[in-house]
CSV table of C-alpha atoms in Angstrom, one decimal:
chain,number,residue,atom,x,y,z
M,1,UNK,CA,-0.4,-0.2,0.0
M,2,UNK,CA,2.5,2.3,1.0
M,3,UNK,CA,4.6,0.9,-2.4
M,4,UNK,CA,1.4,1.9,-4.0
M,5,UNK,CA,0.9,6.1,-2.1
M,6,UNK,CA,4.5,6.6,-3.3
M,7,UNK,CA,3.7,5.6,-6.9
M,8,UNK,CA,0.5,7.6,-7.3
M,9,UNK,CA,2.4,11.0,-5.4
M,10,UNK,CA,5.1,10.7,-8.2
M,11,UNK,CA,2.5,9.9,-10.9
M,12,UNK,CA,3.2,12.7,-13.9
M,13,UNK,CA,-0.4,14.6,-14.2
M,14,UNK,CA,-1.5,14.1,-17.8
M,15,UNK,CA,-1.9,17.3,-20.0
M,16,UNK,CA,-5.4,16.7,-20.4
M,17,UNK,CA,-5.9,17.4,-16.9
M,18,UNK,CA,-3.4,20.0,-16.9
M,19,UNK,CA,-5.8,21.5,-19.3
M,20,UNK,CA,-8.6,20.9,-17.5
M,21,UNK,CA,-7.2,22.6,-13.9
M,22,UNK,CA,-6.6,26.0,-16.2
M,23,UNK,CA,-10.0,26.0,-17.3
M,24,UNK,CA,-11.3,25.7,-13.9
M,25,UNK,CA,-9.2,28.1,-13.4
M,26,UNK,CA,-10.1,30.4,-15.8
M,27,UNK,CA,-13.8,29.9,-14.6
M,28,UNK,CA,-13.0,30.6,-11.7
M,29,UNK,CA,-11.8,34.1,-12.3
M,30,UNK,CA,-14.5,35.4,-14.2
M,31,UNK,CA,-16.8,34.4,-11.6
M,32,UNK,CA,-14.4,36.1,-9.1
M,33,UNK,CA,-13.7,39.0,-11.0
M,34,UNK,CA,-16.6,39.7,-13.9
M,35,UNK,CA,-19.5,37.9,-11.5
M,36,UNK,CA,-18.2,39.0,-8.3
M,37,UNK,CA,-19.2,35.3,-6.9
M,38,UNK,CA,-16.5,34.0,-4.4
M,39,UNK,CA,-18.3,31.2,-3.7
M,40,UNK,CA,-18.7,30.3,-7.2
M,41,UNK,CA,-15.2,31.0,-7.5
M,42,UNK,CA,-13.9,28.8,-4.8
M,43,UNK,CA,-15.8,25.6,-5.9
M,44,UNK,CA,-13.9,26.3,-9.5
M,45,UNK,CA,-10.3,26.5,-8.0
M,46,UNK,CA,-11.3,23.8,-5.3
M,47,UNK,CA,-11.7,22.0,-8.6
M,48,UNK,CA,-8.4,23.4,-10.4
M,49,UNK,CA,-6.1,22.4,-7.4
M,50,UNK,CA,-7.5,19.0,-7.0
M,51,UNK,CA,-7.0,18.5,-11.0
M,52,UNK,CA,-3.2,20.0,-10.9
M,53,UNK,CA,-2.0,20.7,-7.2
M,54,UNK,CA,0.7,22.7,-8.9
M,55,UNK,CA,-1.5,25.2,-10.9
M,56,UNK,CA,0.0,28.0,-8.9
M,57,UNK,CA,-2.2,30.8,-10.0
M,58,UNK,CA,-5.1,29.0,-8.5
M,59,UNK,CA,-3.9,28.1,-5.2
M,60,UNK,CA,-3.0,32.2,-5.0
M,61,UNK,CA,-6.2,32.7,-5.9
M,62,UNK,CA,-7.9,30.5,-3.5
M,63,UNK,CA,-5.9,31.9,-0.7
M,64,UNK,CA,-6.6,35.6,-1.7
M,65,UNK,CA,-10.3,34.8,-1.6
M,66,UNK,CA,-9.7,32.3,1.3
M,67,UNK,CA,-8.2,35.6,3.5
M,68,UNK,CA,-10.8,37.7,2.5
M,69,UNK,CA,-13.6,35.5,4.3
M,70,UNK,CA,-11.0,35.1,7.3
M,71,UNK,CA,-10.5,31.4,6.4
M,72,UNK,CA,-6.7,31.7,7.6
M,73,UNK,CA,-6.2,28.5,8.1
M,74,UNK,CA,-7.7,27.0,4.4
M,75,UNK,CA,-5.7,30.5,3.2
M,76,UNK,CA,-2.4,29.8,4.7
M,77,UNK,CA,-1.9,26.5,3.2
M,78,UNK,CA,-2.8,27.4,-0.1
M,79,UNK,CA,-0.8,30.7,-0.3
M,80,UNK,CA,2.2,28.6,1.4
M,81,UNK,CA,1.6,26.2,-1.6
M,82,UNK,CA,1.5,29.3,-4.0
M,83,UNK,CA,5.3,30.5,-2.8
M,84,UNK,CA,6.5,27.2,-3.3
M,85,UNK,CA,5.5,26.9,-6.6
M,86,UNK,CA,6.2,30.1,-7.7
M,87,UNK,CA,10.3,29.8,-7.4
M,88,UNK,CA,13.2,32.0,-8.4
M,89,UNK,CA,12.5,32.1,-11.8
M,90,UNK,CA,9.0,33.5,-11.4
M,91,UNK,CA,9.8,36.6,-9.0
M,92,UNK,CA,7.3,38.7,-9.3
M,93,UNK,CA,4.8,36.2,-8.7
M,94,UNK,CA,6.5,34.8,-5.5
M,95,UNK,CA,6.6,38.0,-4.5
M,96,UNK,CA,2.7,38.9,-4.9
M,97,UNK,CA,2.4,35.5,-3.1
M,98,UNK,CA,4.9,36.3,-0.5
M,99,UNK,CA,3.2,39.8,0.5
M,100,UNK,CA,-0.4,38.1,0.9
M,101,UNK,CA,1.2,35.3,2.9
M,102,UNK,CA,2.6,38.2,5.0
M,103,UNK,CA,-0.6,39.5,4.8
M,104,UNK,CA,-2.2,36.4,6.6
M,105,UNK,CA,0.3,36.2,9.2
M,106,UNK,CA,0.0,39.3,10.9
M,107,UNK,CA,-4.0,38.5,11.2
M,108,UNK,CA,-2.4,35.6,12.7
M,109,UNK,CA,-0.6,37.9,15.3
M,110,UNK,CA,2.9,36.3,14.0
M,111,UNK,CA,4.2,39.6,13.1
M,112,UNK,CA,8.0,38.4,13.5
M,113,UNK,CA,7.0,35.3,10.6
M,114,UNK,CA,5.3,38.5,8.4
M,115,UNK,CA,8.7,40.2,7.7
M,116,UNK,CA,10.5,37.4,6.5
M,117,UNK,CA,7.7,37.2,4.1
M,118,UNK,CA,7.5,40.8,3.6
M,119,UNK,CA,11.1,41.8,3.3
M,120,UNK,CA,11.9,39.3,0.6
M,121,UNK,CA,8.3,40.7,-1.7
M,122,UNK,CA,9.3,44.8,-0.9
M,123,UNK,CA,13.0,43.7,-1.4
M,124,UNK,CA,12.4,42.0,-5.3
M,125,UNK,CA,13.3,44.3,-7.9
M,126,UNK,CA,10.8,42.9,-10.0
M,127,UNK,CA,7.9,43.6,-8.0
M,128,UNK,CA,4.9,45.9,-10.0
M,129,UNK,CA,3.8,46.8,-6.7
M,130,UNK,CA,6.6,47.0,-4.1
M,131,UNK,CA,5.0,50.2,-1.6
M,132,UNK,CA,2.0,47.2,-1.3
M,133,UNK,CA,4.7,44.8,0.4
M,134,UNK,CA,6.4,47.9,2.3
M,135,UNK,CA,3.6,48.9,3.9
M,136,UNK,CA,2.6,45.8,4.8
M,137,UNK,CA,6.4,45.4,6.4
M,138,UNK,CA,5.8,48.6,8.3
M,139,UNK,CA,2.2,47.3,9.4
M,140,UNK,CA,4.5,44.7,11.1
M,141,UNK,CA,7.4,47.0,12.7
M,142,UNK,CA,3.9,48.5,14.4
M,143,UNK,CA,3.0,45.3,15.7
M,144,UNK,CA,6.6,44.6,17.1
M,145,UNK,CA,6.6,47.8,18.5
M,146,UNK,CA,9.9,49.3,16.3
M,147,UNK,CA,8.4,52.3,15.3
M,148,UNK,CA,11.2,54.0,14.0
M,149,UNK,CA,12.1,51.3,11.4
M,150,UNK,CA,8.0,51.3,10.8
M,151,UNK,CA,8.5,54.9,9.7
M,152,UNK,CA,11.4,54.5,7.7
M,153,UNK,CA,9.9,51.4,5.5
M,154,UNK,CA,6.3,53.5,5.1
M,155,UNK,CA,8.4,56.8,3.9
M,156,UNK,CA,9.8,54.1,1.6
M,157,UNK,CA,6.1,53.4,0.3
M,158,UNK,CA,5.1,56.8,0.0
M,159,UNK,CA,8.7,57.6,-1.9
M,160,UNK,CA,7.2,55.2,-4.3
M,161,UNK,CA,3.5,55.6,-4.9
M,162,UNK,CA,3.1,59.1,-3.0
M,163,UNK,CA,-1.1,58.4,-2.8
M,164,UNK,CA,-0.9,55.2,-1.5
M,165,UNK,CA,-3.8,56.1,1.3
M,166,UNK,CA,-3.0,52.9,3.6
M,167,UNK,CA,0.5,53.7,4.2
M,168,UNK,CA,0.1,57.6,4.8
M,169,UNK,CA,-2.6,56.1,7.7
M,170,UNK,CA,-0.2,53.7,9.0
M,171,UNK,CA,2.6,56.2,9.1
M,172,UNK,CA,0.4,58.5,10.9
M,173,UNK,CA,-0.6,55.6,13.1
M,174,UNK,CA,3.0,54.9,13.5
M,175,UNK,CA,4.0,58.5,14.5
M,176,UNK,CA,1.0,58.8,17.0
M,177,UNK,CA,2.1,55.2,18.8
M,178,UNK,CA,5.9,57.4,19.1
M,179,UNK,CA,4.0,59.9,20.4
M,180,UNK,CA,4.8,62.8,17.8
M,181,UNK,CA,1.5,63.5,17.2
M,182,UNK,CA,2.2,66.8,14.6
M,183,UNK,CA,3.2,64.0,11.9
M,184,UNK,CA,0.4,61.8,13.0
M,185,UNK,CA,-1.7,64.5,12.0
M,186,UNK,CA,-0.1,65.1,9.1
M,187,UNK,CA,-0.2,62.3,7.8
M,188,UNK,CA,-3.6,60.9,8.3
M,189,UNK,CA,-4.9,64.5,7.3
M,190,UNK,CA,-2.9,63.3,4.1
M,191,UNK,CA,-4.8,59.6,3.6
M,192,UNK,CA,-8.2,61.0,4.3
M,193,UNK,CA,-7.8,63.3,1.1
M,194,UNK,CA,-7.1,61.0,-1.3
M,195,UNK,CA,-9.9,60.4,-3.6
M,196,UNK,CA,-8.3,57.4,-5.5
M,197,UNK,CA,-10.5,53.7,-5.4
M,198,UNK,CA,-11.2,52.1,-1.8
M,199,UNK,CA,-9.8,54.9,0.2
M,200,UNK,CA,-12.6,56.4,0.9
M,201,UNK,CA,-13.5,53.4,3.3
M,202,UNK,CA,-10.3,54.8,5.7
């Protein structure tokens, strides 16, 4: 039985299963992005990773949706799979997965582990949106009580993207916790003045 199990684990995924997994992923993306139907997306993505566990895009999207739903145990499995599957030959997608995993670890109150993920994501030169990783890294330093490091990191995020309202909010938070109320007020005021989509929720 053990030999049969090992053989099954090492079995090559057929071309048909690879194509089927990709079709499930495409259906999930449409359900999630166009139709805003997370449950349908989860069903499709579950089939995608069952058919091909190495479908990193399906693992990543499934982890991201579950993270948004607060299903942290399941999301962590999917996001760690995505990071593992997205190796050094795919630095930009790997940075994306590391950033999401870092957010999950922060939500699980594990900021030191989050720092490891987020430092790699932020430091990747091919990361298309490095300010997001720097912003989350600043959040991690706030949780660790290192407000000077948080301020330095969040200022770097805002250098890359001056209209990053969450970065302005967290920078204001770091200054506030440090007791620098003038800088806290200035950054918080700037944060609520940003009119980009999503910033109104601040």
